[in-house]
Coordinates of C-alpha atoms in Angstrom, one line a residue:
M23 CA 14.2 -9.1 4.4
I24 CA 10.5 -9.8 4.2
H25 CA 7.9 -12.4 5.3
W26 CA 6.0 -14.7 3.1
T27 CA 2.6 -13.7 4.6
P28 CA -0.3 -16.1 5.1
L29 CA -3.6 -16.4 3.4
L30 CA -6.6 -16.4 5.7
R31 CA -10.3 -17.2 5.2
S32 CA -13.5 -16.5 7.1
S33 CA -16.6 -18.7 6.5
A34 CA -18.8 -16.0 8.1
I35 CA -17.5 -13.3 5.7
N36 CA -17.7 -15.7 2.7
K37 CA -21.4 -16.4 3.6
L38 CA -22.1 -12.7 3.9
A39 CA -20.3 -11.8 0.6
G40 CA -21.6 -14.7 -1.4
C41 CA -18.2 -15.7 -2.7
Q42 CA -14.9 -17.3 -1.6
I43 CA -12.4 -14.8 -0.3
F44 CA -8.7 -15.4 0.4
F45 CA -7.2 -12.6 2.5
K46 CA -3.5 -12.0 1.9
C47 CA -2.3 -10.7 5.3
E48 CA 0.3 -7.9 4.7
N49 CA -0.6 -6.7 8.2
F50 CA 1.7 -9.5 9.3
Q51 CA 4.5 -8.2 7.1
K52 CA 7.7 -6.6 8.4
V53 CA 7.0 -3.0 9.5
G54 CA 3.3 -4.1 9.5
A55 CA 2.6 -3.3 5.9
F56 CA 3.3 -4.3 2.3
K57 CA 5.6 -1.2 2.0
A58 CA 8.4 -3.4 3.3
R59 CA 8.5 -5.2 0.0
G60 CA 9.1 -2.2 -2.3
A61 CA 11.6 -0.6 0.0
A62 CA 13.6 -3.8 0.4
N63 CA 13.7 -4.4 -3.3
A64 CA 14.8 -0.9 -4.1
V65 CA 17.6 -1.0 -1.6
L66 CA 18.8 -4.4 -2.7
K67 CA 19.0 -3.2 -6.3
L68 CA 21.2 -0.3 -5.5
S69 CA 24.8 -0.3 -6.9
E70 CA 27.6 -0.6 -4.4
S71 CA 28.5 3.1 -5.0
D72 CA 25.0 4.3 -4.4
R73 CA 24.6 2.2 -1.3
K74 CA 27.5 3.8 0.5
N75 CA 25.8 7.2 0.4
G76 CA 22.6 5.9 1.8
V77 CA 19.0 6.5 0.9
A78 CA 16.5 9.3 1.4
T79 CA 12.7 9.8 1.1
H80 CA 9.8 11.9 2.4
S81 CA 7.0 10.1 4.0
S82 CA 4.7 10.4 7.0
G83 CA 3.7 6.8 7.0
N84 CA 4.6 3.2 6.4
H85 CA 7.2 3.9 3.6
A86 CA 9.3 5.9 6.0
A87 CA 9.6 2.9 8.4
A88 CA 10.0 0.4 5.6
L89 CA 12.9 2.3 4.0
A90 CA 14.6 2.9 7.4
R91 CA 14.4 -0.8 8.1
A92 CA 15.6 -1.9 4.6
A93 CA 18.6 0.5 4.9
A94 CA 19.4 -0.8 8.4
E95 CA 19.4 -4.4 7.0
A96 CA 21.8 -3.3 4.3
G97 CA 24.0 -1.4 6.7
I98 CA 23.5 2.0 5.1
P99 CA 22.1 5.3 6.4
A100 CA 18.5 6.4 5.8
Y101 CA 17.5 10.1 5.8
I102 CA 13.7 10.5 6.3
V103 CA 11.8 13.7 5.8
M104 CA 8.6 13.7 7.8
P105 CA 6.1 16.4 8.4
A106 CA 6.2 17.9 11.9
N107 CA 2.6 16.7 12.6
A108 CA 3.3 13.1 11.6
P109 CA 2.0 10.6 14.3
E110 CA 4.6 10.1 17.0
I111 CA 4.1 6.3 16.8
K112 CA 5.3 6.5 13.2
K113 CA 8.2 8.7 14.0
Q114 CA 9.2 6.3 16.7
A115 CA 9.1 3.4 14.3
V116 CA 11.5 5.1 12.0
K117 CA 13.9 5.9 14.8
E118 CA 13.8 2.3 16.1
Y119 CA 14.8 1.1 12.6
G120 CA 17.8 3.5 12.7
G121 CA 16.4 6.1 10.3
E122 CA 17.4 9.8 10.8
I123 CA 14.4 12.1 10.8
F124 CA 14.3 15.6 9.4
E125 CA 11.1 17.4 10.1
C126 CA 9.4 19.9 7.8
A127 CA 6.2 21.8 7.4
P128 CA 3.1 19.6 6.6
N129 CA 2.9 20.3 2.9
L130 CA 4.3 18.7 -0.3
Q131 CA 6.5 21.7 -1.2
A132 CA 8.2 21.7 2.2
R133 CA 8.8 17.9 1.9
E134 CA 10.4 18.1 -1.5
E135 CA 12.6 21.1 -0.6
R136 CA 13.9 19.4 2.5
L137 CA 14.5 16.2 0.6
K138 CA 16.5 18.0 -2.0
E139 CA 18.7 19.5 0.6
L140 CA 19.4 16.1 2.1
V141 CA 20.1 14.5 -1.3
D142 CA 22.4 17.3 -2.2
R143 CA 24.2 17.2 1.2
Y144 CA 24.7 13.4 1.5
Q145 CA 24.5 12.4 -2.2
A146 CA 21.9 9.9 -1.0
T147 CA 19.6 8.0 -3.4
F148 CA 16.0 9.1 -3.4
I149 CA 13.6 6.1 -3.0
P150 CA 10.0 7.3 -3.7
P151 CA 7.1 5.6 -1.9
Y152 CA 5.4 4.3 -5.0
D153 CA 6.3 6.1 -8.3
H154 CA 9.4 4.0 -8.9
S155 CA 10.0 0.9 -10.9
D156 CA 12.0 -1.0 -8.3
V157 CA 9.4 -0.2 -5.6
I158 CA 6.6 -1.4 -7.9
E159 CA 8.5 -4.6 -8.6
G160 CA 8.9 -5.2 -4.9
Q161 CA 5.2 -4.7 -4.3
A162 CA 4.4 -7.2 -7.1
T163 CA 5.9 -10.0 -4.9
C164 CA 2.7 -9.9 -2.8
A165 CA 0.5 -11.1 -5.7
Y166 CA 3.3 -13.4 -6.8
E167 CA 3.1 -15.3 -3.5
I168 CA -0.6 -15.7 -3.9
F169 CA -0.3 -17.4 -7.2
E170 CA 2.7 -19.5 -6.0
E171 CA 0.3 -21.0 -3.5
G172 CA -1.6 -22.5 -6.4
L173 CA -4.7 -20.3 -6.3
S174 CA -6.6 -19.7 -9.6
L175 CA -8.5 -16.6 -8.6
D176 CA -11.3 -15.0 -10.7
V177 CA -10.5 -11.6 -9.1
L178 CA -7.7 -10.0 -7.1
M179 CA -8.4 -6.8 -5.2
A180 CA -6.0 -4.2 -3.7
P181 CA -6.5 -0.7 -2.3
V182 CA -5.1 2.2 -4.3
G183 CA -3.5 5.4 -3.1
G184 CA -0.3 6.3 -4.9
G185 CA -0.7 3.1 -6.9
G186 CA 2.4 1.1 -6.0
L187 CA 0.6 -1.9 -4.7
L188 CA -2.1 -2.0 -7.3
S189 CA 0.3 -1.6 -10.2
G190 CA 2.6 -4.3 -8.9
T191 CA -0.4 -6.5 -8.3
A192 CA -1.6 -5.9 -11.9
L193 CA 1.8 -6.8 -13.3
A194 CA 2.1 -10.0 -11.3
S195 CA -1.4 -11.1 -12.3
H196 CA -0.8 -10.4 -15.9
Y197 CA 2.3 -12.6 -16.0
Y198 CA 1.4 -15.3 -13.6
S199 CA -2.4 -15.5 -13.8
P200 CA -3.8 -13.7 -16.9
R201 CA -7.3 -15.0 -16.3
T202 CA -7.5 -13.1 -13.0
A203 CA -9.2 -9.7 -13.2
V204 CA -7.5 -7.1 -11.0
I205 CA -9.7 -4.5 -9.4
G206 CA -8.7 -1.5 -7.4
A207 CA -10.6 -0.2 -4.4
E208 CA -10.6 3.5 -3.4
P209 CA -12.3 5.8 -0.9
E210 CA -14.9 8.2 -2.4
G211 CA -13.1 11.1 -0.6
A212 CA -9.8 10.4 -2.4
D213 CA -10.9 9.0 -5.7
D214 CA -8.3 10.4 -8.1
A215 CA -7.3 6.9 -9.3
K216 CA -10.9 6.1 -10.3
R217 CA -11.4 9.5 -12.0
S218 CA -8.0 9.2 -13.8
F219 CA -8.8 5.6 -14.9
M220 CA -12.2 6.7 -16.3
A221 CA -10.8 9.8 -18.0
G222 CA -7.7 8.1 -19.5
K223 CA -5.5 10.8 -18.1
R224 CA -4.0 11.4 -14.7
I225 CA -6.0 13.8 -12.5
P226 CA -4.2 14.8 -9.3
M227 CA -6.1 14.7 -6.1
E228 CA -6.9 18.0 -4.4
S229 CA -7.9 18.1 -0.7
P230 CA -8.6 14.4 -0.1
D231 CA -10.8 13.6 2.8
T232 CA -11.2 10.0 4.1
I233 CA -10.6 7.9 7.2
A234 CA -8.3 5.7 5.0
D235 CA -5.3 7.9 5.7
G236 CA -2.9 5.5 3.8
L237 CA -4.8 6.3 0.5
L238 CA -4.6 10.1 0.6
T239 CA -1.7 10.3 -1.9
S240 CA -2.3 11.2 -5.6
L241 CA -1.7 8.4 -8.1
G242 CA 1.9 8.2 -9.5
L243 CA 2.7 8.6 -13.1
I244 CA 4.4 5.2 -13.7
N245 CA 1.6 3.6 -11.6
F246 CA -1.1 5.2 -13.7
E247 CA 0.4 3.9 -16.9
I248 CA 0.5 0.3 -15.6
I249 CA -3.0 0.5 -14.0
S250 CA -4.5 1.9 -17.2
K251 CA -3.1 -1.1 -19.1
Y252 CA -3.6 -4.0 -16.7
V253 CA -6.4 -3.1 -14.2
T254 CA -10.0 -4.2 -15.0
D255 CA -11.8 -1.6 -12.9
I256 CA -11.5 0.7 -9.9
L257 CA -14.5 0.8 -7.5
T258 CA -15.1 3.3 -4.6
V259 CA -16.8 3.3 -1.2
N260 CA -17.6 5.9 1.5
D261 CA -16.1 6.1 4.9
A262 CA -19.1 4.5 6.7
E263 CA -18.7 1.5 4.4
I264 CA -15.0 1.3 5.1
I265 CA -15.5 1.4 8.9
A266 CA -18.2 -1.3 8.7
A267 CA -15.8 -3.6 6.8
M268 CA -12.9 -2.8 9.2
R269 CA -15.1 -3.7 12.1
L270 CA -16.2 -6.9 10.4
I271 CA -12.6 -8.1 10.0
Y272 CA -11.8 -7.3 13.6
E273 CA -14.9 -9.2 14.8
R274 CA -14.8 -12.2 12.5
M275 CA -11.1 -12.7 11.8
K276 CA -9.6 -11.4 15.1
I277 CA -6.8 -9.5 13.4
V278 CA -5.7 -5.9 13.4
I279 CA -5.9 -3.8 10.2
E280 CA -5.8 -0.1 9.4
P281 CA -8.7 1.7 7.6
S282 CA -7.0 1.6 4.2
C283 CA -6.8 -2.1 4.5
A284 CA -10.6 -2.5 4.8
V285 CA -11.4 -0.7 1.5
P286 CA -11.3 -3.7 -0.8
L287 CA -13.7 -5.8 1.4
A288 CA -16.0 -2.7 1.7
T289 CA -16.0 -2.4 -2.1
L290 CA -16.8 -6.1 -2.5
L291 CA -19.7 -6.0 0.0
K292 CA -21.1 -2.9 -1.8
N293 CA -21.0 -4.7 -5.2
K294 CA -21.8 -8.3 -4.2
S295 CA -23.4 -9.1 -7.6
H296 CA -20.1 -8.5 -9.3
F297 CA -18.4 -11.2 -7.3
Q298 CA -21.2 -13.8 -6.7
G299 CA -19.9 -17.3 -6.6
K300 CA -16.3 -16.3 -7.5
E301 CA -12.9 -16.9 -5.9
V302 CA -11.6 -13.5 -4.9
G303 CA -8.2 -12.5 -3.4
I304 CA -8.0 -9.4 -1.2
I305 CA -4.7 -7.9 -0.2
L306 CA -4.9 -6.6 3.4
S307 CA -2.3 -3.9 3.0
G308 CA -1.3 -3.2 6.6
G309 CA -2.1 -3.1 10.3
N310 CA -0.5 0.1 11.6
V311 CA -3.3 1.7 13.4
D312 CA -3.6 3.6 16.7
L313 CA -5.7 1.2 18.8
T314 CA -6.8 4.1 21.1
R315 CA -8.4 5.8 18.1
L316 CA -10.4 3.0 16.4
P317 CA -13.4 4.4 14.5
F318 CA -15.8 2.0 16.2
K319 CA -16.4 0.7 19.7

């Protein structure tokens, strides 16, 4: 159901960063993002009785397409609530994977109310985008693959929005490479994970504002508990730094990534002294970006 994605390196970026970086390319994953892992795992772990009624979720992004695809692979229906203003390219992806879209107003209350209607109507199983143990377990396979390649990293970095990828990464690192420090990377304009991590309690995000649209979601409850226990630190960067790192990857590595994907590299470059001479893994979370609206020329 998923790809074992490659690890890439760039001598030019290593020289600039002052360390050895291994980029885990989830932009080459099914549906173009790591979300395929969590959705696939959650669907595969459903009981036969739950499978026949299908799955449902609310999402405006990669999880919507990932769940639609996983459901299609399993031969079951997928009911996807998407805000009316979701990008057409993302709606099209859901449709191409066989998902049935139900539009709603662009706010969380409308999403949740519409989702409840569908779950009640179809008796479908709700698969959240990140705050779900099976989804987290699926996202953990990304870091697992890194360690299976024999790398002994000093640091492993992942972006954090809802926290599914970072919490899965932290769990995999804890069990397969305890010496590896896990660091989350987050935009300054959507820094609820950083603030929650520092305060020792979950602080929901209000009015996030960042170019990294995949990281706008508030940190999940299960994710926060795992991150609090197993993550070493969370560092933040501004949008200008994110754009610069995104452009650097396009220019030097010749691959397509989305803004959220560039946040860990931007964080590393902003804090070079933290990583000097170390071996660092960076998870490139996805490559679903509108190429007509790149933030640089």
